[in-house]
């Protein structure tokens, strides 16, 4: 816009602008890049945001509630780390906080992040093997850079430098992670002035490095940090790394490049426990248990008669010793006892009476016994088991899955395992100490601590409760069953199949209400589009999946999709359905013969019916052409869109009519034609693959013509002429088969020609045209007067207005033309 051409760094909040160049175009702009940022900066900041792992931040909603340190615990650890963070003269650029599973590393990283959130914290990344958005290294650099750019203290000083790097190379996020870190973090920090460096946040917290699922990526990140702390230009970044003492991490941190800049801090020291004494971690766990038991005595009705000494010092000391420095043991014990299902005294006695014999192979014997006791207390294990398998299975890559579907949420799990509403929460109620379930049924259930996942996956540790992950084929089988099961109600409620107990009008009214309730982000629509995508990955389908496929009916599902999608939609899901036919044939399963026959028949031809009440009859024609083009061009999703645009060149009124109308077409097999039971305001037509092939051939001819030839082609179709045939540009049979298809649609959907183009008056200067073989024969039989407009307005039979030359117009029937062509 010219009136903004010399403006920079401005805000536009709302407003309407009229931009006129010939025709008026109204555009609405809502732009708010925020103070200190230009519109270009906003563009590149969005580019960065699209590559971030939102769940990895210390304050991410998905991590709520985050792990917490009990008040008064971990004091020595915090004092050490706080002294390091606040020491302006430090040599140490990296601190490694390490300890075994469940000792509280994440809680410490969380508390430190919260404490310095408004001062020293620059960014934080919390890895988790249970969350596919933060279990890999791919998004690490973009996430750190984005957090730095959006931090209030750095927004005006560091963000412009990062945006400049993205402006110079917009593809930088597709380069190596090492280069990304240099260009988006190190070099911008190195450009900060010395005065500014003292005030800028400089702490990068990395928690759960061992939960980055690729071991090589763990080493790679440590290499990035090593190069960062030895970067040639001084900069103020410091790193806190929290992880288990895994060999690959410990070995990398022994690199000479780290030695001058690295400090190690173990959370618990087992050598002290071997001497029979309590460690600092043990004292912290003891304090936590004392405080939590006091809270339970006040909260639980069953404990109100217990005195203040309950459960006693010996019991607390026993639990502390069993915890072996693992806070997760103490936390799980308290959660297990905090219940109204059983007496808390009985649950505590159960834990205290567990014998540890037989699990000496486990690195965490007491924690394993606690987990086994929790699972023993779980009812209906046969139904809980498949849900736990799902929770420990990583989300699969290379399969389309939109962000709005939460595959581990109660609502989806209910569908996956064909449960009743609320049943998931009841089945998992006794696992509340090891599983986090939100009150929102659309939020994923997750296992808060990795130690429980590891326990379930380890056959030796979990014994009869061993819970393996689903294989890729099992996972796809499960989802494919759910998607097909989701579609089955549409067959039962489909108006063409309505029973005698319900009238067609009542069934259609209910159908339309159900269609209107389907949004773009709806599992029903996703099921119709994607069920085949999951099926074709399965080499050996389960008996249950074969049964669901046997019940699949393509007609109601296709009707639902056609009613809810834009014109460009059918080609995509039809291509997937076609792939499923090839897959069914390859399986050679007798159970699949009927669904395969239904699909093959559907892809050949079907009937489609429209209610014309309240809409322009011609408004449904684009849907028909789109479907026929899609049937003829399976595998090429762009061709049907080009075909419909091609038809719009000479009948744009059809497209203008459909843009303001919504129809609810019904599809059915020609052999089960319910046309006799349809109300009078319904119209039925035949959709065939053969018609789509005619449309494709006409488009290919049109595409091969020059500009003049294309103009004549469109006029021939729109104004019922044969100029391209007369000039030997197009073969007569090719033109006539296409025009016959067009006229059939005109006859069916606009018998009065109300929405069709009208031939303009012939008052232009006559122009001679070259003679053609057909011209003389057509002229010799042409004696009828000139007729303008639509032929259907003047005659009852289907006819063609042939404009062989601009000097003479004749009316000639299709039969006459075809007879002449045969001579």
mmCIF file of N, CA and C in Angstrom, residues 53-60 109-110 112-114 116-117 120-127 134 139-149 151 201-208 238-242:
data_model
loop_
_atom_site.group_PDB
_atom_site.id
_atom_site.type_symbol
_atom_site.label_atom_id
_atom_site.label_comp_id
_atom_site.label_asym_id
_atom_site.label_seq_id
_atom_site.Cartn_x
_atom_site.Cartn_y
_atom_site.Cartn_z
ATOM 1 N N UNK A 53 9.691 -26.322 20.341
ATOM 2 C CA UNK A 53 8.980 -27.327 21.135
ATOM 3 C C UNK A 53 8.340 -26.599 22.310
ATOM 4 N N UNK A 54 7.079 -26.264 22.169
ATOM 5 C CA UNK A 54 6.388 -25.455 23.175
ATOM 6 C C UNK A 54 6.368 -26.161 24.522
ATOM 7 N N UNK A 55 6.234 -27.472 24.531
ATOM 8 C CA UNK A 55 6.123 -28.224 25.781
ATOM 9 C C UNK A 55 7.434 -28.320 26.551
ATOM 10 N N UNK A 56 8.527 -27.873 25.964
ATOM 11 C CA UNK A 56 9.828 -28.010 26.614
ATOM 12 C C UNK A 56 10.133 -26.862 27.572
ATOM 13 N N UNK A 57 9.360 -25.791 27.558
ATOM 14 C CA UNK A 57 9.616 -24.631 28.420
ATOM 15 C C UNK A 57 9.323 -24.970 29.877
ATOM 16 N N UNK A 58 9.951 -24.244 30.777
ATOM 17 C CA UNK A 58 9.762 -24.530 32.206
ATOM 18 C C UNK A 58 8.324 -24.250 32.645
ATOM 19 N N UNK A 59 7.639 -23.324 31.955
ATOM 20 C CA UNK A 59 6.273 -22.958 32.328
ATOM 21 C C UNK A 59 5.241 -23.457 31.314
ATOM 22 N N UNK A 60 5.568 -24.516 30.567
ATOM 23 C CA UNK A 60 4.661 -25.052 29.546
ATOM 24 C C UNK A 60 3.402 -25.622 30.199
ATOM 25 N N UNK A 109 15.703 -28.544 38.740
ATOM 26 C CA UNK A 109 15.792 -27.705 37.540
ATOM 27 C C UNK A 109 14.582 -26.783 37.438
ATOM 28 N N UNK A 110 13.419 -27.300 37.806
ATOM 29 C CA UNK A 110 12.199 -26.493 37.763
ATOM 30 C C UNK A 110 12.259 -25.339 38.764
ATOM 31 N N UNK A 112 14.891 -23.954 40.132
ATOM 32 C CA UNK A 112 15.908 -22.973 39.747
ATOM 33 C C UNK A 112 15.397 -22.095 38.602
ATOM 34 N N UNK A 113 14.690 -22.695 37.642
ATOM 35 C CA UNK A 113 14.139 -21.925 36.528
ATOM 36 C C UNK A 113 13.124 -20.903 37.021
ATOM 37 N N UNK A 114 12.268 -21.321 37.932
ATOM 38 C CA UNK A 114 11.256 -20.404 38.466
ATOM 39 C C UNK A 114 11.901 -19.282 39.280
ATOM 40 N N UNK A 116 14.824 -17.890 38.978
ATOM 41 C CA UNK A 116 15.571 -16.906 38.187
ATOM 42 C C UNK A 116 14.832 -16.501 36.904
ATOM 43 N N UNK A 117 13.524 -16.793 36.842
ATOM 44 C CA UNK A 117 12.755 -16.521 35.628
ATOM 45 C C UNK A 117 12.785 -15.058 35.220
ATOM 46 N N UNK A 120 18.024 -14.089 35.806
ATOM 47 C CA UNK A 120 19.151 -14.719 35.119
ATOM 48 C C UNK A 120 18.761 -15.751 34.065
ATOM 49 N N UNK A 121 17.537 -16.299 34.140
ATOM 50 C CA UNK A 121 17.172 -17.376 33.216
ATOM 51 C C UNK A 121 16.998 -16.841 31.802
ATOM 52 N N UNK A 122 17.755 -17.419 30.871
ATOM 53 C CA UNK A 122 17.580 -17.067 29.470
ATOM 54 C C UNK A 122 16.624 -18.007 28.771
ATOM 55 N N UNK A 123 16.801 -19.319 28.981
ATOM 56 C CA UNK A 123 15.942 -20.310 28.322
ATOM 57 C C UNK A 123 16.070 -21.635 29.068
ATOM 58 N N UNK A 124 15.103 -22.511 28.848
ATOM 59 C CA UNK A 124 15.119 -23.836 29.465
ATOM 60 C C UNK A 124 14.530 -24.845 28.494
ATOM 61 N N UNK A 125 15.074 -26.044 28.516
ATOM 62 C CA UNK A 125 14.571 -27.125 27.670
ATOM 63 C C UNK A 125 14.483 -28.383 28.523
ATOM 64 N N UNK A 126 13.241 -28.869 28.745
ATOM 65 C CA UNK A 126 13.009 -30.066 29.551
ATOM 66 C C UNK A 126 12.698 -31.227 28.609
ATOM 67 N N UNK A 127 13.673 -32.105 28.403
ATOM 68 C CA UNK A 127 13.455 -33.294 27.568
ATOM 69 C C UNK A 127 12.519 -34.270 28.270
ATOM 70 N N UNK A 134 9.329 -33.298 22.486
ATOM 71 C CA UNK A 134 10.555 -32.885 23.190
ATOM 72 C C UNK A 134 11.426 -34.084 23.578
ATOM 73 N N UNK A 139 14.394 -29.693 17.569
ATOM 74 C CA UNK A 139 13.821 -28.374 17.853
ATOM 75 C C UNK A 139 14.577 -27.623 18.938
ATOM 76 N N UNK A 140 15.690 -28.167 19.410
ATOM 77 C CA UNK A 140 16.369 -27.576 20.571
ATOM 78 C C UNK A 140 16.833 -26.143 20.311
ATOM 79 N N UNK A 141 17.560 -25.931 19.223
ATOM 80 C CA UNK A 141 18.140 -24.601 18.981
ATOM 81 C C UNK A 141 17.040 -23.567 18.750
ATOM 82 N N UNK A 142 16.050 -23.908 17.924
ATOM 83 C CA UNK A 142 14.965 -22.959 17.659
ATOM 84 C C UNK A 142 14.224 -22.606 18.942
ATOM 85 N N UNK A 143 14.040 -23.589 19.817
ATOM 86 C CA UNK A 143 13.335 -23.341 21.081
ATOM 87 C C UNK A 143 14.132 -22.395 21.975
ATOM 88 N N UNK A 144 15.428 -22.642 22.094
ATOM 89 C CA UNK A 144 16.273 -21.771 22.919
ATOM 90 C C UNK A 144 16.302 -20.358 22.340
ATOM 91 N N UNK A 145 16.485 -20.250 21.019
ATOM 92 C CA UNK A 145 16.546 -18.929 20.381
ATOM 93 C C UNK A 145 15.232 -18.173 20.536
ATOM 94 N N UNK A 146 14.120 -18.881 20.382
ATOM 95 C CA UNK A 146 12.818 -18.221 20.505
ATOM 96 C C UNK A 146 12.588 -17.719 21.931
ATOM 97 N N UNK A 147 12.925 -18.528 22.921
ATOM 98 C CA UNK A 147 12.756 -18.090 24.312
ATOM 99 C C UNK A 147 13.621 -16.872 24.615
ATOM 100 N N UNK A 148 14.830 -16.859 24.084
ATOM 101 C CA UNK A 148 15.706 -15.698 24.294
ATOM 102 C C UNK A 148 15.126 -14.443 23.648
ATOM 103 N N UNK A 149 14.592 -14.604 22.434
ATOM 104 C CA UNK A 149 14.050 -13.445 21.703
ATOM 105 C C UNK A 149 12.813 -12.862 22.363
ATOM 106 N N UNK A 151 12.063 -13.045 25.602
ATOM 107 C CA UNK A 151 12.278 -12.643 26.989
ATOM 108 C C UNK A 151 12.267 -11.124 27.079
ATOM 109 N N UNK A 201 20.037 -11.896 30.807
ATOM 110 C CA UNK A 201 19.934 -13.271 31.309
ATOM 111 C C UNK A 201 20.939 -14.165 30.602
ATOM 112 N N UNK A 202 21.567 -15.057 31.357
ATOM 113 C CA UNK A 202 22.649 -15.857 30.779
ATOM 114 C C UNK A 202 22.576 -17.336 31.105
ATOM 115 N N UNK A 203 21.537 -17.786 31.810
ATOM 116 C CA UNK A 203 21.451 -19.174 32.246
ATOM 117 C C UNK A 203 20.588 -19.989 31.272
ATOM 118 N N UNK A 204 21.150 -21.101 30.780
ATOM 119 C CA UNK A 204 20.409 -22.054 29.949
ATOM 120 C C UNK A 204 20.281 -23.347 30.753
ATOM 121 N N UNK A 205 19.043 -23.751 31.065
ATOM 122 C CA UNK A 205 18.785 -24.969 31.843
ATOM 123 C C UNK A 205 18.375 -26.085 30.885
ATOM 124 N N UNK A 206 19.058 -27.226 30.968
ATOM 125 C CA UNK A 206 18.744 -28.401 30.139
ATOM 126 C C UNK A 206 18.492 -29.566 31.077
ATOM 127 N N UNK A 207 17.248 -30.003 31.137
ATOM 128 C CA UNK A 207 16.894 -31.091 32.056
ATOM 129 C C UNK A 207 16.577 -32.363 31.272
ATOM 130 N N UNK A 208 16.946 -33.505 31.858
ATOM 131 C CA UNK A 208 16.601 -34.797 31.273
ATOM 132 C C UNK A 208 17.330 -35.107 29.985
ATOM 133 N N UNK A 238 25.804 -19.511 30.400
ATOM 134 C CA UNK A 238 26.217 -20.622 31.265
ATOM 135 C C UNK A 238 25.140 -21.696 31.179
ATOM 136 N N UNK A 239 25.526 -22.961 31.393
ATOM 137 C CA UNK A 239 24.628 -24.097 31.176
ATOM 138 C C UNK A 239 24.516 -24.951 32.435
ATOM 139 N N UNK A 240 23.271 -25.283 32.806
ATOM 140 C CA UNK A 240 23.011 -26.290 33.829
ATOM 141 C C UNK A 240 22.451 -27.513 33.123
ATOM 142 N N UNK A 241 23.134 -28.646 33.234
ATOM 143 C CA UNK A 241 22.711 -29.893 32.598
ATOM 144 C C UNK A 241 22.308 -30.875 33.685
ATOM 145 N N UNK A 242 21.077 -31.384 33.618
ATOM 146 C CA UNK A 242 20.589 -32.356 34.599
ATOM 147 C C UNK A 242 20.303 -33.674 33.876
#
